[in-house]
Coordinates of C-alpha atoms in Angstrom, one line a residue:
M5 CA 156.9 9.9 54.4
C6 CA 154.5 8.3 56.8
M7 CA 155.7 7.8 60.3
A8 CA 154.2 5.4 62.8
P9 CA 152.8 6.8 66.0
D10 CA 155.2 6.8 68.9
H11 CA 153.9 4.8 71.8
T12 CA 156.9 5.4 74.0
D13 CA 155.0 7.7 76.4
A14 CA 151.7 5.9 76.3
P15 CA 150.3 4.8 79.6
E16 CA 149.8 1.2 80.3
G17 CA 146.5 -0.3 79.3
D18 CA 144.3 -1.1 76.4
A19 CA 145.2 0.6 73.2
S20 CA 141.6 1.9 72.7
D21 CA 141.9 3.9 76.0
V22 CA 145.0 5.6 74.7
R23 CA 143.2 6.5 71.5
T24 CA 140.2 7.9 73.4
V25 CA 142.3 10.2 75.5
R26 CA 144.2 11.5 72.5
Q27 CA 141.0 12.0 70.5
Y28 CA 139.2 14.2 73.1
M29 CA 142.1 16.1 74.5
P30 CA 141.7 19.1 72.1
A31 CA 137.9 19.5 73.0
A32 CA 138.7 19.7 76.7
L33 CA 141.4 22.3 76.1
L34 CA 139.0 24.3 74.0
A35 CA 136.4 24.4 76.7
I36 CA 138.9 25.6 79.3
I37 CA 140.2 28.3 76.9
S38 CA 136.6 29.4 76.2
V39 CA 135.7 29.8 79.8
A40 CA 138.9 31.8 80.4
L41 CA 138.2 34.0 77.4
V42 CA 134.6 34.7 78.5
T43 CA 135.9 35.6 82.0
A44 CA 138.5 37.9 80.6
I45 CA 135.9 39.7 78.4
V46 CA 133.6 40.2 81.3
F47 CA 136.4 41.5 83.4
V48 CA 137.6 43.9 80.6
V49 CA 134.0 45.1 79.8
G50 CA 133.3 45.6 83.5
A51 CA 136.5 47.6 83.8
I52 CA 135.5 49.8 80.9
V53 CA 132.0 50.4 82.3
T54 CA 133.3 51.1 85.7
N55 CA 135.9 53.5 84.4
R56 CA 133.4 55.6 82.5
P57 CA 133.6 59.3 83.7
E58 CA 129.9 59.3 84.6
A59 CA 130.1 56.0 86.6
A60 CA 133.3 57.2 88.4
A61 CA 131.6 60.5 89.2
D62 CA 128.5 58.7 90.6
D63 CA 130.7 56.4 92.7
A64 CA 132.7 59.3 94.1
A65 CA 129.5 61.3 94.7
A66 CA 128.0 58.4 96.6
A67 CA 131.1 58.0 98.7
A68 CA 130.9 61.7 99.6
G69 CA 127.2 61.5 100.5
C70 CA 126.1 63.2 97.3
L71 CA 123.0 62.6 95.1
P72 CA 123.2 61.1 91.6
S73 CA 124.2 63.7 89.1
D74 CA 121.1 63.1 86.9
L75 CA 118.6 63.5 89.7
R76 CA 116.0 66.2 88.9
I77 CA 114.9 68.3 91.8
T78 CA 112.3 71.1 91.4
A79 CA 111.7 73.4 94.4
D80 CA 109.7 76.5 95.3
P81 CA 111.9 79.6 95.4
A82 CA 111.3 79.9 99.1
V83 CA 113.3 76.7 99.7
A84 CA 115.3 76.2 96.5
E85 CA 118.5 78.1 97.5
A86 CA 118.7 76.6 101.0
L87 CA 118.2 73.1 99.6
E88 CA 120.8 73.5 96.9
S89 CA 123.3 74.9 99.5
I90 CA 122.8 72.0 101.8
L91 CA 122.9 69.3 99.1
R92 CA 126.0 70.7 97.5
K93 CA 127.9 70.1 100.7
P94 CA 125.9 67.9 103.1
A95 CA 126.9 68.0 106.8
G96 CA 127.6 64.2 106.8
G97 CA 129.5 64.2 103.5
S98 CA 133.2 64.5 102.8
G99 CA 133.2 66.5 99.6
D100 CA 131.6 69.1 97.3
C101 CA 128.6 67.7 95.5
A102 CA 129.1 69.9 92.4
G103 CA 126.6 68.0 90.3
V104 CA 123.5 68.8 92.4
T105 CA 121.2 71.3 90.7
V106 CA 117.8 72.5 92.1
T107 CA 115.4 74.1 89.6
A108 CA 113.5 76.9 91.3
E109 CA 109.8 77.2 90.2
P110 CA 106.8 78.7 92.0
S111 CA 104.7 75.9 93.5
A112 CA 101.5 77.2 91.9
T113 CA 103.1 77.0 88.5
T114 CA 104.2 73.4 89.0
A115 CA 100.8 72.4 90.5
V116 CA 98.8 73.9 87.7
A117 CA 101.0 72.2 85.0
L118 CA 100.6 68.8 86.8
G119 CA 96.9 69.3 87.3
K120 CA 96.5 69.9 83.6
G121 CA 98.1 66.5 82.8
E122 CA 101.7 67.6 82.0
R123 CA 104.3 65.0 82.8
P124 CA 106.5 65.8 85.8
D125 CA 109.9 67.1 84.7
F126 CA 111.3 66.3 88.2
D127 CA 112.1 63.2 90.2
I128 CA 111.6 65.1 93.5
W129 CA 109.4 68.2 94.1
V130 CA 109.7 70.4 97.1
P131 CA 106.7 72.9 97.2
D132 CA 106.4 75.5 99.8
S133 CA 103.3 73.8 101.3
G134 CA 101.9 70.3 101.6
M135 CA 98.7 71.9 100.2
W136 CA 99.9 71.9 96.6
P137 CA 99.6 68.1 95.8
A138 CA 95.9 68.4 96.8
Y139 CA 95.7 71.4 94.6
V140 CA 97.0 69.3 91.7
A141 CA 94.2 66.8 92.2
G142 CA 91.7 69.6 92.3
V143 CA 92.9 71.1 89.1
A144 CA 92.8 67.7 87.4
E145 CA 89.2 67.1 88.6
S146 CA 88.0 70.5 87.3
T147 CA 89.7 70.2 83.9
G148 CA 89.1 66.5 83.4
S149 CA 92.8 65.8 83.1
E150 CA 94.8 62.8 84.3
A151 CA 97.3 64.1 86.8
P152 CA 100.2 61.9 88.2
E153 CA 99.6 60.3 91.6
L154 CA 101.8 62.2 94.1
V155 CA 103.3 60.9 97.3
V156 CA 103.9 63.5 100.0
G157 CA 106.9 62.6 102.2
D158 CA 108.7 64.2 105.1
T159 CA 108.6 67.9 105.7
I160 CA 112.1 69.3 105.6
A161 CA 111.6 73.0 106.4
S162 CA 108.9 75.5 107.6
T163 CA 108.1 79.1 108.1
P164 CA 105.3 80.6 110.2
I165 CA 102.6 82.9 109.1
V166 CA 102.9 86.5 110.4
L167 CA 101.1 89.8 110.1
V168 CA 103.2 92.6 108.9
A169 CA 102.4 96.3 109.7
P170 CA 104.0 99.7 110.0
E171 CA 105.8 100.1 113.3
A172 CA 103.2 102.4 114.8
L173 CA 100.3 100.0 114.0
A174 CA 102.4 97.0 115.0
S175 CA 103.0 98.5 118.5
S176 CA 99.2 98.7 119.1
L177 CA 98.7 95.2 117.9
S178 CA 100.2 93.6 121.0
G179 CA 99.0 91.2 123.7
E180 CA 95.4 90.1 123.0
N181 CA 95.3 92.3 119.9
A182 CA 98.1 90.3 118.2
A183 CA 95.7 87.7 116.9
F184 CA 93.8 86.5 113.9
A185 CA 90.6 87.2 115.8
T186 CA 91.5 90.9 115.8
L187 CA 91.4 90.9 112.0
A188 CA 87.9 89.5 112.2
K189 CA 86.8 92.3 114.6
Q190 CA 88.8 95.3 113.4
Q191 CA 87.4 98.3 111.6
S192 CA 90.4 100.7 111.7
F193 CA 92.8 99.1 109.3
A194 CA 92.8 97.1 106.0
A195 CA 94.2 93.6 105.6
L196 CA 96.1 92.8 102.4
L197 CA 96.1 89.2 101.3
P198 CA 98.4 88.0 98.5
D199 CA 96.4 86.0 96.0
P200 CA 95.5 82.7 97.8
A201 CA 95.3 80.9 94.5
T202 CA 99.1 81.3 94.0
V203 CA 100.5 82.2 97.5
A204 CA 100.3 79.4 100.1
S205 CA 100.8 81.7 103.1
S206 CA 97.4 83.3 102.3
S207 CA 95.5 80.0 102.3
A208 CA 97.1 79.1 105.6
A209 CA 96.1 82.5 106.9
L210 CA 92.5 81.9 105.7
L211 CA 92.5 78.6 107.6
A212 CA 93.7 80.5 110.7
L213 CA 91.0 83.1 110.3
Q214 CA 88.4 80.4 110.0
T215 CA 89.7 78.8 113.2
A216 CA 89.7 82.1 115.0
V217 CA 86.0 82.6 114.3
G218 CA 85.2 79.2 115.6
G219 CA 84.5 77.7 112.1
D220 CA 81.3 79.7 111.8
A221 CA 80.5 79.7 108.0
R222 CA 78.5 82.9 108.0
T223 CA 81.0 84.9 110.0
F224 CA 83.9 83.5 107.9
T225 CA 82.1 84.3 104.7
G226 CA 81.5 87.9 105.7
L227 CA 85.1 88.2 106.8
V228 CA 86.5 86.9 103.5
L229 CA 84.3 89.2 101.4
S230 CA 84.7 92.4 103.5
L231 CA 88.0 92.2 105.3
A232 CA 90.9 91.0 103.2
R233 CA 91.7 92.7 99.9
S234 CA 93.6 90.4 97.6
V235 CA 96.8 91.7 95.9
P236 CA 98.8 89.7 93.3
S237 CA 101.9 88.9 95.3
T238 CA 103.6 89.0 98.6
E239 CA 105.9 91.7 97.4
D240 CA 103.0 93.8 96.3
A241 CA 101.4 93.4 99.8
L242 CA 104.6 94.4 101.6
N243 CA 105.3 97.3 99.4
E244 CA 101.8 98.6 99.7
V245 CA 101.8 98.3 103.5
A246 CA 105.2 100.0 103.7
G247 CA 104.0 102.9 101.6
S248 CA 100.5 103.1 102.8
S249 CA 99.2 106.5 104.0
T250 CA 96.5 104.6 105.9
S251 CA 96.8 101.8 108.4
A252 CA 97.2 98.4 106.7
V253 CA 98.4 94.9 107.6
A254 CA 99.9 92.4 105.2
V255 CA 99.6 88.6 105.6
T256 CA 102.8 86.8 104.8
T257 CA 105.5 84.5 106.2
E258 CA 108.4 85.0 108.6
Q259 CA 110.8 84.2 105.8
A260 CA 109.2 86.7 103.4
M261 CA 109.4 89.4 106.0
S262 CA 113.0 88.5 106.8
R263 CA 114.0 88.8 103.1
Y264 CA 112.1 92.1 102.7
A265 CA 114.0 93.4 105.8
D266 CA 117.3 92.3 104.4
A267 CA 116.6 94.1 101.1
Q268 CA 115.7 97.3 102.9
G269 CA 118.7 97.2 105.3
D270 CA 118.3 99.5 108.2
H271 CA 115.4 101.4 106.7
T272 CA 112.7 98.7 107.2
P273 CA 109.5 100.5 108.1
L274 CA 107.7 97.3 109.0
S275 CA 107.4 94.9 111.9
A276 CA 106.3 91.3 112.1
I277 CA 103.4 90.4 114.4
Y278 CA 103.2 86.8 115.6
P279 CA 99.5 85.9 116.2
T280 CA 98.8 84.7 119.7
D281 CA 95.5 82.8 119.1
V282 CA 96.0 80.6 116.1
K283 CA 99.5 79.4 115.1
A284 CA 99.9 78.8 111.4
S285 CA 102.9 77.7 109.4
L286 CA 103.9 76.4 106.0
G287 CA 105.6 73.0 105.9
M288 CA 107.8 72.2 102.9
P289 CA 107.6 68.4 102.0
L290 CA 109.5 66.1 99.7
V291 CA 107.1 65.0 97.0
T292 CA 107.5 62.2 94.5
V293 CA 105.4 60.4 91.9
A294 CA 103.8 57.1 92.9
D295 CA 106.0 54.9 90.6
S296 CA 109.3 56.5 91.5
S297 CA 112.4 54.4 91.1
P298 CA 114.4 52.9 94.0
T299 CA 117.1 55.4 93.2
T300 CA 114.7 58.3 93.7
L301 CA 113.4 56.9 96.9
E302 CA 116.9 56.5 98.2
A303 CA 117.6 60.1 97.2
V304 CA 114.5 61.2 99.2
D305 CA 116.0 59.6 102.3
T306 CA 119.4 61.2 101.6
I307 CA 117.8 64.6 101.3
A308 CA 115.8 64.3 104.4
E309 CA 118.9 63.2 106.3
A310 CA 121.1 65.9 104.9
V311 CA 118.6 68.7 105.8
S312 CA 118.0 67.2 109.3
E313 CA 121.8 67.2 109.9
D314 CA 122.2 70.7 108.5
D315 CA 124.6 73.1 110.2
G316 CA 122.2 76.1 110.2
R317 CA 121.9 76.9 106.6
L318 CA 118.1 76.8 106.7
A319 CA 118.2 79.7 109.1
K320 CA 120.6 81.6 106.9
F321 CA 117.8 81.5 104.3
G322 CA 115.1 82.6 106.7
L323 CA 113.6 79.1 107.3
R324 CA 112.9 77.0 110.3
D325 CA 113.3 73.2 110.7
A326 CA 110.6 70.7 110.0
A327 CA 109.1 71.0 113.5
G328 CA 109.0 74.8 113.4
H329 CA 111.9 75.5 115.7
S330 CA 113.8 78.7 115.3
E331 CA 117.5 79.4 116.1
D332 CA 116.2 82.5 117.8
A333 CA 115.4 81.3 121.3
D334 CA 112.9 84.1 121.8
L335 CA 110.6 82.7 119.0
A336 CA 108.3 79.9 119.9
P337 CA 108.1 76.8 117.6
V338 CA 105.2 76.8 115.2
A339 CA 104.2 73.4 113.7
P340 CA 103.2 73.3 110.0
T341 CA 99.5 73.8 109.3
D342 CA 97.3 70.9 108.3
S343 CA 97.6 70.9 104.5
T344 CA 94.3 69.1 103.8
N345 CA 92.3 71.7 105.7
Q346 CA 94.4 74.4 104.0
Y347 CA 93.3 73.2 100.6
E348 CA 89.7 73.0 101.7
V349 CA 89.6 76.5 102.9
L350 CA 91.2 77.6 99.7
S351 CA 88.4 76.0 97.8
T352 CA 85.9 77.8 99.9
W353 CA 87.7 81.1 99.3
R354 CA 87.6 80.5 95.5
V355 CA 83.8 79.9 95.7
L356 CA 83.2 82.9 97.9
T357 CA 85.2 85.3 95.8
A358 CA 84.1 84.1 92.4
P359 CA 82.7 87.1 90.4
S360 CA 78.9 87.4 91.0
R361 CA 76.4 87.9 88.2
M362 CA 73.4 89.1 90.2
L363 CA 70.0 90.1 89.1
A364 CA 68.3 92.2 91.8
L365 CA 64.5 91.6 91.5
N366 CA 62.8 94.3 93.6
D367 CA 59.2 94.5 94.8
V368 CA 57.8 98.0 94.0
S369 CA 54.2 97.2 94.8
G370 CA 52.1 99.8 96.7
S371 CA 52.7 98.2 100.0
M372 CA 56.4 99.2 99.9
S373 CA 55.3 102.7 100.7
K374 CA 53.8 101.7 104.1
P375 CA 55.4 103.4 107.1
A376 CA 58.2 101.3 108.7
A377 CA 60.1 103.4 111.3
G378 CA 59.3 106.9 112.2
E379 CA 58.8 108.9 109.0
M380 CA 60.6 106.3 106.9
T381 CA 58.7 103.8 104.7
R382 CA 59.7 100.2 103.9
M383 CA 61.1 101.5 100.6
D384 CA 63.2 104.1 102.3
L385 CA 64.8 101.5 104.4
F386 CA 65.3 99.2 101.5
E387 CA 66.9 101.8 99.4
Q388 CA 69.5 102.4 102.1
A389 CA 70.2 98.7 102.4
A390 CA 70.4 98.3 98.7
V391 CA 73.1 100.9 98.5
R392 CA 75.1 99.1 101.1
A393 CA 74.7 95.8 99.4
I394 CA 76.0 97.2 96.1
H395 CA 79.1 98.6 97.8
S396 CA 79.7 95.1 99.2
L397 CA 80.1 93.6 95.7
S398 CA 83.5 93.4 94.1
T399 CA 84.4 95.3 91.0
E400 CA 84.7 91.9 89.2
S401 CA 80.9 91.4 89.8
S402 CA 78.1 92.4 87.4
L403 CA 74.7 93.6 88.3
A404 CA 71.3 94.1 86.7
V405 CA 68.2 95.6 88.4
W406 CA 64.6 94.7 87.7
V407 CA 61.5 95.9 89.5
F408 CA 58.1 94.2 89.7
S409 CA 54.5 94.8 90.5
S410 CA 51.3 93.8 88.8
R411 CA 51.0 94.7 85.1
R412 CA 53.9 97.1 84.8
I413 CA 54.1 96.7 81.0
G414 CA 50.8 95.6 79.6
G415 CA 50.2 92.2 81.2
Q416 CA 53.9 91.8 82.2
D417 CA 54.7 92.2 85.9
W418 CA 58.4 92.9 85.6
Q419 CA 60.6 95.6 84.1
E420 CA 64.3 95.9 83.5
V421 CA 65.5 99.3 84.8
V422 CA 69.3 98.6 84.8
P423 CA 70.8 96.1 82.3
F424 CA 73.7 93.9 83.2
G425 CA 77.1 95.7 83.5
P426 CA 80.3 95.4 85.5
L427 CA 80.6 97.2 88.8
G428 CA 84.2 97.9 87.9
D429 CA 82.8 100.3 85.4
P430 CA 82.3 103.6 87.3
A431 CA 79.4 104.6 85.1
H432 CA 77.5 101.4 85.6
K433 CA 78.1 101.4 89.4
K434 CA 76.8 105.0 89.5
L435 CA 73.7 104.1 87.5
S436 CA 73.1 101.1 89.9
L437 CA 73.5 103.3 93.0
D438 CA 71.3 106.1 91.6
T439 CA 68.6 103.5 90.8
A440 CA 68.8 102.1 94.3
N441 CA 68.3 105.5 95.7
N442 CA 65.3 106.2 93.4
L443 CA 63.3 102.9 93.6
H444 CA 60.5 104.8 95.4
S445 CA 59.6 106.5 92.0
Y446 CA 58.5 103.0 90.7
V447 CA 56.2 102.2 93.6
G448 CA 52.6 101.2 92.7
G449 CA 50.3 98.3 91.9
G450 CA 50.0 94.8 93.4
T451 CA 52.6 92.1 94.0
G452 CA 53.2 90.2 90.7
L453 CA 55.6 87.8 92.4
Y454 CA 55.4 84.4 90.8
D455 CA 55.6 85.4 87.1
S456 CA 58.4 87.8 87.9
V457 CA 60.5 85.1 89.6
L458 CA 60.1 82.7 86.7
A459 CA 61.0 85.4 84.2
A460 CA 64.1 86.3 86.2
V461 CA 65.4 82.7 86.7
S462 CA 64.7 81.9 83.0
Y463 CA 66.6 84.9 81.9
M464 CA 69.6 84.0 84.1
R465 CA 69.5 80.4 82.8
E466 CA 69.4 81.5 79.2
T467 CA 72.3 84.0 79.7
Y468 CA 74.3 81.9 82.1
V469 CA 78.0 82.8 82.4
P470 CA 80.3 79.9 83.5
G471 CA 82.8 80.6 86.3
E472 CA 80.6 83.2 87.9
V473 CA 78.0 83.0 90.7
N474 CA 74.8 83.5 88.7
L475 CA 71.9 84.3 91.0
V476 CA 68.6 86.2 91.5
L477 CA 68.3 88.4 94.6
L478 CA 64.5 88.7 95.4
N479 CA 63.3 91.4 97.7
T480 CA 59.6 91.5 98.6
D481 CA 57.2 92.6 101.3
G482 CA 54.1 90.7 100.5
Y483 CA 52.1 87.9 98.8
N484 CA 51.6 87.2 95.1
E485 CA 48.6 89.2 94.0
D486 CA 48.5 88.4 90.3
D487 CA 45.4 86.2 90.0
E488 CA 45.9 85.9 86.2
G489 CA 49.4 84.5 86.4
L490 CA 51.1 81.4 87.7
T491 CA 50.1 79.7 90.9
L492 CA 52.8 78.7 93.4
D493 CA 52.6 75.0 92.4
E494 CA 52.9 76.0 88.7
L495 CA 55.9 78.2 89.5
L496 CA 57.7 75.4 91.4
T497 CA 57.0 72.9 88.5
E498 CA 58.5 75.3 86.0
L499 CA 61.5 76.0 88.2
E500 CA 62.1 72.3 88.5
K501 CA 61.9 71.9 84.7
I502 CA 64.6 74.5 84.0
H503 CA 66.9 73.6 86.9
D504 CA 70.3 72.4 85.9
P505 CA 72.7 71.4 88.7
A506 CA 75.7 72.1 86.4
K507 CA 74.4 75.7 85.8
P508 CA 72.7 76.7 89.1
V509 CA 70.7 79.9 89.4
P510 CA 69.8 80.1 93.1
V511 CA 67.1 82.5 94.3
I512 CA 68.1 84.3 97.5
A513 CA 64.7 85.6 98.7
I514 CA 64.2 88.2 101.4
G515 CA 60.9 89.0 102.9
Y516 CA 60.4 92.4 104.6
G517 CA 57.9 92.8 107.4
P518 CA 55.1 90.6 108.9
D519 CA 53.0 90.5 105.7
T520 CA 55.5 88.4 103.7
D521 CA 54.5 85.0 102.4
Q522 CA 57.6 83.4 103.9
D523 CA 56.4 79.9 103.2
A524 CA 56.3 80.6 99.5
L525 CA 59.7 82.3 99.6
E526 CA 61.2 79.2 101.3
K527 CA 59.7 76.9 98.7
I528 CA 61.1 79.1 95.9
A529 CA 64.5 79.1 97.5
A530 CA 64.5 75.3 98.0
A531 CA 63.5 74.7 94.4
T532 CA 66.6 76.6 93.2
E533 CA 69.0 75.6 96.0
G534 CA 69.0 79.2 97.3
A535 CA 68.0 80.6 100.7
A536 CA 65.1 82.5 102.3
Y537 CA 65.5 85.3 104.9
Q538 CA 63.0 87.4 106.8
A539 CA 63.4 90.9 108.3
L540 CA 60.6 91.3 110.8
K541 CA 61.8 94.6 112.2
P542 CA 62.7 97.7 110.2
T543 CA 66.1 97.6 111.7
D544 CA 66.7 94.1 110.3
I545 CA 66.3 95.2 106.6
S546 CA 69.9 96.5 106.2
T547 CA 71.5 93.6 108.1
V548 CA 69.6 90.9 106.3
L549 CA 70.1 92.3 102.8
V550 CA 73.8 92.7 103.2
D551 CA 74.1 89.3 104.9
A552 CA 72.3 87.7 102.0
V553 CA 74.6 89.3 99.5
A554 CA 77.6 88.2 101.5
Q555 CA 76.3 84.6 101.5
R556 CA 75.9 84.5 97.7
G557 CA 78.9 82.3 97.0
C558 CA 78.3 79.5 99.5
R559 CA 74.7 78.7 98.7
P560 CA 73.2 76.2 99.3
Y561 CA 75.8 75.0 101.8
C562 CA 76.0 78.0 104.2
S563 CA 75.2 77.3 107.8

């Protein structure tokens, strides 16, 4: 049955108005209900998200002054333990930040991986020196890799460079003798340098040594090649000094010495010496990649603040604060070393200590038998100098010996008397020394200079060994006397043709006595980016030859 609409409750007015209100009432209610429903969903979802265990943990961590649980921190072992201890319970926080984990990895390992193009597996990196980011760029350049752009932030900790010696030697190295300059002058003890390519304290020490000698390139080069013997690690250096039967000094850090002393207990036979002339120290910075997230950048600030407000835990791990202050009032503050210069001196060291592949081209013309000093001939003096020069070369180097005079073998002016071999091979080193002592037996004929130089340089170019310092060491006392061979202009033209900047073969030429064609030697050296020396007095021969060998790695940029 159909019932008529009830108009009892209808408002006054036109019937059409009443119909309109009744018709659209359901749509309005639907809209209101929809808004309420959406609001409820958002509220419920938000509550679910907020109540996730991870979110709740992060909120609690933030409230306690902790870092996000998923933040990745990689730090050098020198600072990793101290950093983790501080971040697990920061001084300004109110709880235990159990989620903080710091991965310990040697700075050199991280730097090499980044330099070879590997993606960073950290959000924040704390190396033991600000040098390492520059090292990353250097590795990338040499390998042609694309390394991440790194941003070096605040330094959070430091440790000064010290010299470590047995107590008896340490007591004599006091006052003015407690200095890097002493290392440059000393003759009575050996200095052990942990490998600068992997140990930052050594590159900082090299910079201090360079500063101590006034930045003089020649003095510094000789010092690097003759003074410091490199050992693989800091531990090796300290152990060797502690057990050395001869006087020796190890270059390391205050922290490394402190840890060594702690391990030895009351039986530590070593003492730390704080250099008085050049203050050097490692600064440990916070490093991030250039496109780090806001969360990471906030974490950097949090870490810097937590360490600066630390309650002494840096000192418990043998470290000083960022400015180099120690809790020991008797120890003066030492500011961190300039990391840019530290990397530059490391680069210099690597060039200077690169294995040499040297061809010694020795003049044995008749004039070498002329008297030089007393009853000694030019050749006698040269033989003595040659022996010293061989001893100055590292065991990683290789050496060949040629002699030259006019028409030694038919129309050929040069002769190989010792083929290339490693000086680390006792038999080859003995053969080289025996030959140096017996060069007088080859003396005779004129000076077949130009053809011999071209032959030697050509041979070195054809047999070039990458990664080594390939060079010709030319020793002569006269002028070219081979009228049937090359002229000087022809020689220089040929040297220019075979020159390759990517594979340099410098000629280091030494002229002995007043009869030398020094102008020709200088032109030959210039054409090969080498150097020319002259020993005018007999007493100069030994000094000049050894100096020339010492300068082999920095040519043509030695001062």
